[in-house]
Amino acid sequence: MRDADDKLVFPVVDDGLGNSSYLVDLGDRRALAVDASLDLRALRAEAERRDLSIAFAADTHLHADFLSGAVQLAALDGAQLLASAGGNRAFDHVGLHDGDEIDLGGLTLRALATPGHTGEHLAFELLDATTRLGVFTGGSLIVGGAARTDLAGPDRTEALTRAQYRSLRRLATLPDATSVWPTHGTGSFCSAPSSGERVSTIGREKATNPLLAAPTEDAFVERLLAGLGSFPPYFLHLADMNRRGPALVHDPLVRGLDAAGLADLASRGAVIVDVRPVRDFASGHIRGALSIPLRPQFASWLGWLLDPAAPYVIVRNPGQDLTDVAWQALKIGYAVPAGELVDGMDAWDGPTAATALLSAGEIGATPVLDVRQDGEFNSGHIPGALHVELGDLPSRVADLPAQRLVIMCGHGERAMTAASILQHAGHSDVQVLEGGADDWAAVTGRSLA
């Protein structure tokens, strides 16, 4: 029996999607991976650091926010796949039901039916003989809340929310000291809480989680649904892609393009995605390009704003990682870019545009468009600001006044994306705030609304 104080479980956090996968040291240089993404780079690096090979890959549910890496781990690493039998996955795996146990070679994984976030959802208890080490809760119990229940459509939302109520109460019967290892956390559109904590214990959640404190099932339903915000449209397609099994990916390659080649693809409908930092895009960019700065959140905004069937080409700075662009796209079910402009803007000889950047003290009386999420806007915004979430902006352009606008978000990245959308639609007189609402309040001494 292994010492319960040994470090066995290692979270691997995807800050961009707001999720955690887990690597579990099983001994004898073998490991279990839980809720691995198709982008296995960080998980593999963790395994290599610890001299572990992945022998098992378990998925708690059919993920809607990323493609699973389990099929990839089976094909390339020989991992045995573990998942809910209720998921009707179309590839070889061990289908688990409530109470089923898998011998991992010393440790045991026990399946607990916890529907709610999805209909076939399982949590996995990790046991060492009779000692319960913790539970992988996926999208059921998460730190400070529970994952959303509205991804299967409005006709199933209430039933799944009530199932989530029962699942959380089932998990709450585990001993207080049981570690809680959820998949969804801060930054995930699958969850509502904004706590920065990613792991917890049953006891802590019983003491602090407002959903576990709901006095009745009806109150739970009201609280959970009231906290849900919008989500990217690709969420509606990835669960089925995960059911079918994602295609294997080895080393994604993106072909180089000269200026004429990029212009030709753009003339045939390819979207030019400029991944350079805000200031670089502001100083000069290809006219009509969409700004999505390359950062951990790149995948979310690519998937929110681009039709998955539309080809796209990349403009980047030489020091930016093209492989990261490709893997971020792949993990949300998008194809790799159709090409990239070799040597970036230095190679471009066509029409360009620029976007003015403003500090908080330079806004003056210019109307402000705030493109943050509803929850962010409602927590404090510049008085009188217009508000359209960035994800809704392409369909709301006609609703905006045809006058100069200052676009703002929390720091500037989403605002520049919004400005590029408006410029492409013909709104030439847009400016971008470098900073956010708190910067404006600090400079002006005025209170946020």
PDB file of C-alpha atoms in Angstrom, residues 85-284:
ATOM      1  CA  ALA A  85     -20.528   2.931 -21.379  1.00  0.00           C
ATOM      2  CA  GLY A  86     -23.417   5.382 -21.739  1.00  0.00           C
ATOM      3  CA  GLY A  87     -21.374   7.580 -24.052  1.00  0.00           C
ATOM      4  CA  ASN A  88     -21.754   5.152 -26.990  1.00  0.00           C
ATOM      5  CA  ARG A  89     -18.246   5.955 -28.181  1.00  0.00           C
ATOM      6  CA  ALA A  90     -17.458   4.582 -31.633  1.00  0.00           C
ATOM      7  CA  PHE A  91     -13.953   3.334 -30.835  1.00  0.00           C
ATOM      8  CA  ASP A  92     -12.430   0.622 -28.675  1.00  0.00           C
ATOM      9  CA  HIS A  93     -12.582   1.403 -24.959  1.00  0.00           C
ATOM     10  CA  VAL A  94     -13.568  -0.145 -21.639  1.00  0.00           C
ATOM     11  CA  GLY A  95     -17.161   0.977 -21.098  1.00  0.00           C
ATOM     12  CA  LEU A  96     -17.828   1.623 -17.412  1.00  0.00           C
ATOM     13  CA  HIS A  97     -21.028   1.666 -15.392  1.00  0.00           C
ATOM     14  CA  ASP A  98     -21.738   2.960 -11.920  1.00  0.00           C
ATOM     15  CA  GLY A  99     -19.664   1.052  -9.358  1.00  0.00           C
ATOM     16  CA  ASP A 100     -17.304  -0.598 -11.845  1.00  0.00           C
ATOM     17  CA  GLU A 101     -13.711  -0.830 -10.708  1.00  0.00           C
ATOM     18  CA  ILE A 102     -10.527  -0.948 -12.756  1.00  0.00           C
ATOM     19  CA  ASP A 103      -7.334  -2.391 -11.314  1.00  0.00           C
ATOM     20  CA  LEU A 104      -4.569   0.013 -12.306  1.00  0.00           C
ATOM     21  CA  GLY A 105      -1.868  -2.256 -10.923  1.00  0.00           C
ATOM     22  CA  GLY A 106      -1.939  -1.388  -7.239  1.00  0.00           C
ATOM     23  CA  LEU A 107      -4.335   1.535  -7.280  1.00  0.00           C
ATOM     24  CA  THR A 108      -7.997   1.195  -8.234  1.00  0.00           C
ATOM     25  CA  LEU A 109     -10.296   3.484 -10.204  1.00  0.00           C
ATOM     26  CA  ARG A 110     -13.983   3.276  -9.258  1.00  0.00           C
ATOM     27  CA  ALA A 111     -16.679   4.777 -11.498  1.00  0.00           C
ATOM     28  CA  LEU A 112     -19.459   6.874  -9.964  1.00  0.00           C
ATOM     29  CA  ALA A 113     -22.417   7.862 -12.138  1.00  0.00           C
ATOM     30  CA  THR A 114     -22.712  11.643 -11.813  1.00  0.00           C
ATOM     31  CA  PRO A 115     -24.931  12.880 -14.672  1.00  0.00           C
ATOM     32  CA  GLY A 116     -25.702  16.554 -15.011  1.00  0.00           C
ATOM     33  CA  HIS A 117     -22.975  18.340 -16.928  1.00  0.00           C
ATOM     34  CA  THR A 118     -23.591  15.604 -19.520  1.00  0.00           C
ATOM     35  CA  GLY A 119     -26.006  12.702 -19.460  1.00  0.00           C
ATOM     36  CA  GLU A 120     -23.334   9.965 -19.347  1.00  0.00           C
ATOM     37  CA  HIS A 121     -20.999  11.724 -16.910  1.00  0.00           C
ATOM     38  CA  LEU A 122     -18.826   9.685 -14.541  1.00  0.00           C
ATOM     39  CA  ALA A 123     -16.655  10.713 -11.623  1.00  0.00           C
ATOM     40  CA  PHE A 124     -13.702   8.465 -10.753  1.00  0.00           C
ATOM     41  CA  GLU A 125     -12.638   7.641  -7.224  1.00  0.00           C
ATOM     42  CA  LEU A 126      -8.947   6.834  -6.859  1.00  0.00           C
ATOM     43  CA  LEU A 127      -8.397   4.122  -4.239  1.00  0.00           C
ATOM     44  CA  ASP A 128      -5.327   2.572  -2.662  1.00  0.00           C
ATOM     45  CA  ALA A 129      -6.693  -0.654  -1.171  1.00  0.00           C
ATOM     46  CA  THR A 130      -9.418   0.688   1.139  1.00  0.00           C
ATOM     47  CA  THR A 131      -7.966   4.205   1.336  1.00  0.00           C
ATOM     48  CA  ARG A 132      -9.798   6.769  -0.778  1.00  0.00           C
ATOM     49  CA  LEU A 133      -7.188   9.172  -2.161  1.00  0.00           C
ATOM     50  CA  GLY A 134      -9.541  11.475  -4.030  1.00  0.00           C
ATOM     51  CA  VAL A 135     -12.121  11.790  -6.759  1.00  0.00           C
ATOM     52  CA  PHE A 136     -11.854  13.105 -10.306  1.00  0.00           C
ATOM     53  CA  THR A 137     -15.103  15.028 -10.617  1.00  0.00           C
ATOM     54  CA  GLY A 138     -14.870  16.252 -14.216  1.00  0.00           C
ATOM     55  CA  GLY A 139     -17.765  18.652 -14.710  1.00  0.00           C
ATOM     56  CA  SER A 140     -19.890  17.642 -11.749  1.00  0.00           C
ATOM     57  CA  LEU A 141     -18.588  19.121  -8.469  1.00  0.00           C
ATOM     58  CA  ILE A 142     -16.029  21.841  -9.203  1.00  0.00           C
ATOM     59  CA  VAL A 143     -14.363  24.372  -6.934  1.00  0.00           C
ATOM     60  CA  GLY A 144     -17.103  26.707  -5.735  1.00  0.00           C
ATOM     61  CA  GLY A 145     -19.819  25.415  -8.029  1.00  0.00           C
ATOM     62  CA  ALA A 146     -20.789  22.896 -10.682  1.00  0.00           C
ATOM     63  CA  ALA A 147     -20.303  22.853 -14.439  1.00  0.00           C
ATOM     64  CA  ARG A 148     -23.026  24.040 -16.779  1.00  0.00           C
ATOM     65  CA  THR A 149     -25.950  21.821 -17.731  1.00  0.00           C
ATOM     66  CA  ASP A 150     -27.292  23.546 -20.844  1.00  0.00           C
ATOM     67  CA  LEU A 151     -25.038  22.149 -23.572  1.00  0.00           C
ATOM     68  CA  ALA A 152     -27.407  19.371 -24.673  1.00  0.00           C
ATOM     69  CA  GLY A 153     -30.108  21.841 -25.670  1.00  0.00           C
ATOM     70  CA  PRO A 154     -32.894  23.729 -23.895  1.00  0.00           C
ATOM     71  CA  ASP A 155     -35.215  20.724 -23.867  1.00  0.00           C
ATOM     72  CA  ARG A 156     -32.783  18.801 -21.642  1.00  0.00           C
ATOM     73  CA  THR A 157     -31.409  21.615 -19.490  1.00  0.00           C
ATOM     74  CA  GLU A 158     -33.768  21.364 -16.533  1.00  0.00           C
ATOM     75  CA  ALA A 159     -33.570  17.557 -16.336  1.00  0.00           C
ATOM     76  CA  LEU A 160     -29.763  17.654 -16.445  1.00  0.00           C
ATOM     77  CA  THR A 161     -29.658  20.419 -13.831  1.00  0.00           C
ATOM     78  CA  ARG A 162     -31.780  18.314 -11.499  1.00  0.00           C
ATOM     79  CA  ALA A 163     -29.490  15.357 -12.194  1.00  0.00           C
ATOM     80  CA  GLN A 164     -26.540  17.608 -11.330  1.00  0.00           C
ATOM     81  CA  TYR A 165     -28.211  18.378  -7.997  1.00  0.00           C
ATOM     82  CA  ARG A 166     -28.375  14.681  -7.148  1.00  0.00           C
ATOM     83  CA  SER A 167     -24.828  14.060  -8.370  1.00  0.00           C
ATOM     84  CA  LEU A 168     -23.372  16.793  -6.181  1.00  0.00           C
ATOM     85  CA  ARG A 169     -25.196  15.465  -3.171  1.00  0.00           C
ATOM     86  CA  ARG A 170     -23.916  11.989  -3.880  1.00  0.00           C
ATOM     87  CA  LEU A 171     -20.356  13.288  -4.016  1.00  0.00           C
ATOM     88  CA  ALA A 172     -20.937  15.251  -0.808  1.00  0.00           C
ATOM     89  CA  THR A 173     -21.430  11.952   1.049  1.00  0.00           C
ATOM     90  CA  LEU A 174     -17.752  11.092   0.527  1.00  0.00           C
ATOM     91  CA  PRO A 175     -15.481  11.716   3.530  1.00  0.00           C
ATOM     92  CA  ASP A 176     -14.577  15.362   4.095  1.00  0.00           C
ATOM     93  CA  ALA A 177     -10.858  14.698   3.610  1.00  0.00           C
ATOM     94  CA  THR A 178     -11.387  13.333   0.083  1.00  0.00           C
ATOM     95  CA  SER A 179      -9.468  15.377  -2.485  1.00  0.00           C
ATOM     96  CA  VAL A 180     -11.573  16.857  -5.287  1.00  0.00           C
ATOM     97  CA  TRP A 181      -9.869  17.007  -8.695  1.00  0.00           C
ATOM     98  CA  PRO A 182     -12.244  18.721 -11.173  1.00  0.00           C
ATOM     99  CA  THR A 183     -11.625  19.231 -14.868  1.00  0.00           C
ATOM    100  CA  HIS A 184     -13.317  22.604 -15.312  1.00  0.00           C
ATOM    101  CA  GLY A 185     -12.184  25.704 -13.445  1.00  0.00           C
ATOM    102  CA  THR A 186     -11.484  29.409 -13.751  1.00  0.00           C
ATOM    103  CA  GLY A 187     -11.551  30.533 -17.358  1.00  0.00           C
ATOM    104  CA  SER A 188     -13.670  27.645 -18.588  1.00  0.00           C
ATOM    105  CA  PHE A 189     -16.920  28.519 -20.340  1.00  0.00           C
ATOM    106  CA  CYS A 190     -18.219  25.229 -18.873  1.00  0.00           C
ATOM    107  CA  SER A 191     -18.171  26.672 -15.360  1.00  0.00           C
ATOM    108  CA  ALA A 192     -19.560  29.744 -13.662  1.00  0.00           C
ATOM    109  CA  PRO A 193     -17.346  30.369 -10.577  1.00  0.00           C
ATOM    110  CA  SER A 194     -14.340  32.670 -10.863  1.00  0.00           C
ATOM    111  CA  SER A 195     -12.273  31.286  -7.986  1.00  0.00           C
ATOM    112  CA  GLY A 196      -8.642  30.801  -8.895  1.00  0.00           C
ATOM    113  CA  GLU A 197      -8.490  27.510  -6.994  1.00  0.00           C
ATOM    114  CA  ARG A 198      -8.490  24.380  -9.126  1.00  0.00           C
ATOM    115  CA  VAL A 199      -8.496  21.575  -6.529  1.00  0.00           C
ATOM    116  CA  SER A 200     -10.347  21.226  -3.263  1.00  0.00           C
ATOM    117  CA  THR A 201     -11.725  18.693  -0.771  1.00  0.00           C
ATOM    118  CA  ILE A 202     -15.221  17.426  -0.117  1.00  0.00           C
ATOM    119  CA  GLY A 203     -15.204  19.102   3.294  1.00  0.00           C
ATOM    120  CA  ARG A 204     -14.175  22.452   1.910  1.00  0.00           C
ATOM    121  CA  GLU A 205     -16.854  22.317  -0.784  1.00  0.00           C
ATOM    122  CA  LYS A 206     -19.527  21.386   1.767  1.00  0.00           C
ATOM    123  CA  ALA A 207     -18.496  24.423   3.791  1.00  0.00           C
ATOM    124  CA  THR A 208     -18.130  26.971   0.979  1.00  0.00           C
ATOM    125  CA  ASN A 209     -19.824  25.866  -2.250  1.00  0.00           C
ATOM    126  CA  PRO A 210     -23.034  27.910  -2.664  1.00  0.00           C
ATOM    127  CA  LEU A 211     -24.660  25.210  -4.793  1.00  0.00           C
ATOM    128  CA  LEU A 212     -24.195  22.609  -2.069  1.00  0.00           C
ATOM    129  CA  ALA A 213     -25.745  25.132   0.318  1.00  0.00           C
ATOM    130  CA  ALA A 214     -28.916  25.428  -1.780  1.00  0.00           C
ATOM    131  CA  PRO A 215     -31.788  24.506   0.586  1.00  0.00           C
ATOM    132  CA  THR A 216     -33.875  22.725  -2.044  1.00  0.00           C
ATOM    133  CA  GLU A 217     -33.532  21.174  -5.466  1.00  0.00           C
ATOM    134  CA  ASP A 218     -35.514  24.046  -6.988  1.00  0.00           C
ATOM    135  CA  ALA A 219     -33.187  26.579  -5.366  1.00  0.00           C
ATOM    136  CA  PHE A 220     -30.190  24.664  -6.745  1.00  0.00           C
ATOM    137  CA  VAL A 221     -31.648  24.768 -10.258  1.00  0.00           C
ATOM    138  CA  GLU A 222     -32.274  28.507 -10.003  1.00  0.00           C
ATOM    139  CA  ARG A 223     -28.774  29.245  -8.669  1.00  0.00           C
ATOM    140  CA  LEU A 224     -26.921  27.135 -11.206  1.00  0.00           C
ATOM    141  CA  LEU A 225     -28.802  28.394 -14.246  1.00  0.00           C
ATOM    142  CA  ALA A 226     -28.595  32.023 -13.113  1.00  0.00           C
ATOM    143  CA  GLY A 227     -24.806  31.838 -13.127  1.00  0.00           C
ATOM    144  CA  LEU A 228     -24.385  30.594 -16.680  1.00  0.00           C
ATOM    145  CA  GLY A 229     -23.007  32.860 -19.370  1.00  0.00           C
ATOM    146  CA  SER A 230     -22.599  32.469 -23.104  1.00  0.00           C
ATOM    147  CA  PHE A 231     -20.360  29.860 -24.693  1.00  0.00           C
ATOM    148  CA  PRO A 232     -18.581  29.440 -28.043  1.00  0.00           C
ATOM    149  CA  PRO A 233     -20.570  27.788 -30.852  1.00  0.00           C
ATOM    150  CA  TYR A 234     -18.072  24.951 -31.261  1.00  0.00           C
ATOM    151  CA  PHE A 235     -19.314  23.598 -27.909  1.00  0.00           C
ATOM    152  CA  LEU A 236     -22.351  22.307 -29.796  1.00  0.00           C
ATOM    153  CA  HIS A 237     -20.257  20.055 -32.041  1.00  0.00           C
ATOM    154  CA  LEU A 238     -17.280  18.731 -30.083  1.00  0.00           C
ATOM    155  CA  ALA A 239     -19.153  16.214 -27.925  1.00  0.00           C
ATOM    156  CA  ASP A 240     -20.216  14.325 -31.037  1.00  0.00           C
ATOM    157  CA  MET A 241     -16.692  14.536 -32.460  1.00  0.00           C
ATOM    158  CA  ASN A 242     -15.443  13.041 -29.204  1.00  0.00           C
ATOM    159  CA  ARG A 243     -18.069  10.297 -29.458  1.00  0.00           C
ATOM    160  CA  ARG A 244     -16.846   9.385 -32.927  1.00  0.00           C
ATOM    161  CA  GLY A 245     -13.187   9.700 -31.922  1.00  0.00           C
ATOM    162  CA  PRO A 246     -10.883  12.517 -33.049  1.00  0.00           C
ATOM    163  CA  ALA A 247      -8.583  11.839 -35.986  1.00  0.00           C
ATOM    164  CA  LEU A 248      -4.973  11.111 -35.130  1.00  0.00           C
ATOM    165  CA  VAL A 249      -2.573  14.043 -35.418  1.00  0.00           C
ATOM    166  CA  HIS A 250       1.189  13.809 -35.530  1.00  0.00           C
ATOM    167  CA  ASP A 251       3.195  16.954 -36.290  1.00  0.00           C
ATOM    168  CA  PRO A 252       0.880  19.626 -37.727  1.00  0.00           C
ATOM    169  CA  LEU A 253       2.450  21.465 -40.643  1.00  0.00           C
ATOM    170  CA  VAL A 254       1.514  24.900 -41.988  1.00  0.00           C
ATOM    171  CA  ARG A 255       2.745  25.852 -45.434  1.00  0.00           C
ATOM    172  CA  GLY A 256       4.495  29.130 -46.062  1.00  0.00           C
ATOM    173  CA  LEU A 257       2.986  31.764 -48.353  1.00  0.00           C
ATOM    174  CA  ASP A 258       4.397  34.824 -50.040  1.00  0.00           C
ATOM    175  CA  ALA A 259       2.304  37.983 -50.257  1.00  0.00           C
ATOM    176  CA  ALA A 260       0.769  36.982 -53.584  1.00  0.00           C
ATOM    177  CA  GLY A 261      -0.176  33.540 -52.282  1.00  0.00           C
ATOM    178  CA  LEU A 262      -1.827  34.981 -49.193  1.00  0.00           C
ATOM    179  CA  ALA A 263      -3.696  37.570 -51.240  1.00  0.00           C
ATOM    180  CA  ASP A 264      -4.908  34.828 -53.581  1.00  0.00           C
ATOM    181  CA  LEU A 265      -6.278  32.713 -50.713  1.00  0.00           C
ATOM    182  CA  ALA A 266      -7.915  35.779 -49.161  1.00  0.00           C
ATOM    183  CA  SER A 267      -9.571  36.619 -52.487  1.00  0.00           C
ATOM    184  CA  ARG A 268     -11.081  33.129 -52.451  1.00  0.00           C
ATOM    185  CA  GLY A 269     -12.556  33.499 -48.968  1.00  0.00           C
ATOM    186  CA  ALA A 270      -9.744  32.690 -46.549  1.00  0.00           C
ATOM    187  CA  VAL A 271      -9.818  34.759 -43.359  1.00  0.00           C
ATOM    188  CA  ILE A 272      -6.568  36.541 -42.511  1.00  0.00           C
ATOM    189  CA  VAL A 273      -5.951  35.994 -38.785  1.00  0.00           C
ATOM    190  CA  ASP A 274      -3.273  38.270 -37.352  1.00  0.00           C
ATOM    191  CA  VAL A 275      -1.913  36.754 -34.134  1.00  0.00           C
ATOM    192  CA  ARG A 276       0.568  39.514 -33.305  1.00  0.00           C
ATOM    193  CA  PRO A 277       0.324  41.484 -30.038  1.00  0.00           C
ATOM    194  CA  VAL A 278      -2.100  44.384 -29.804  1.00  0.00           C
ATOM    195  CA  ARG A 279       0.457  47.136 -30.326  1.00  0.00           C
ATOM    196  CA  ASP A 280       1.936  45.478 -33.392  1.00  0.00           C
ATOM    197  CA  PHE A 281      -1.491  45.068 -34.976  1.00  0.00           C
ATOM    198  CA  ALA A 282      -2.368  48.663 -34.086  1.00  0.00           C
ATOM    199  CA  SER A 283       0.718  50.071 -35.772  1.00  0.00           C
ATOM    200  CA  GLY A 284      -0.070  48.408 -39.089  1.00  0.00           C
TER     201      GLY A 284
END
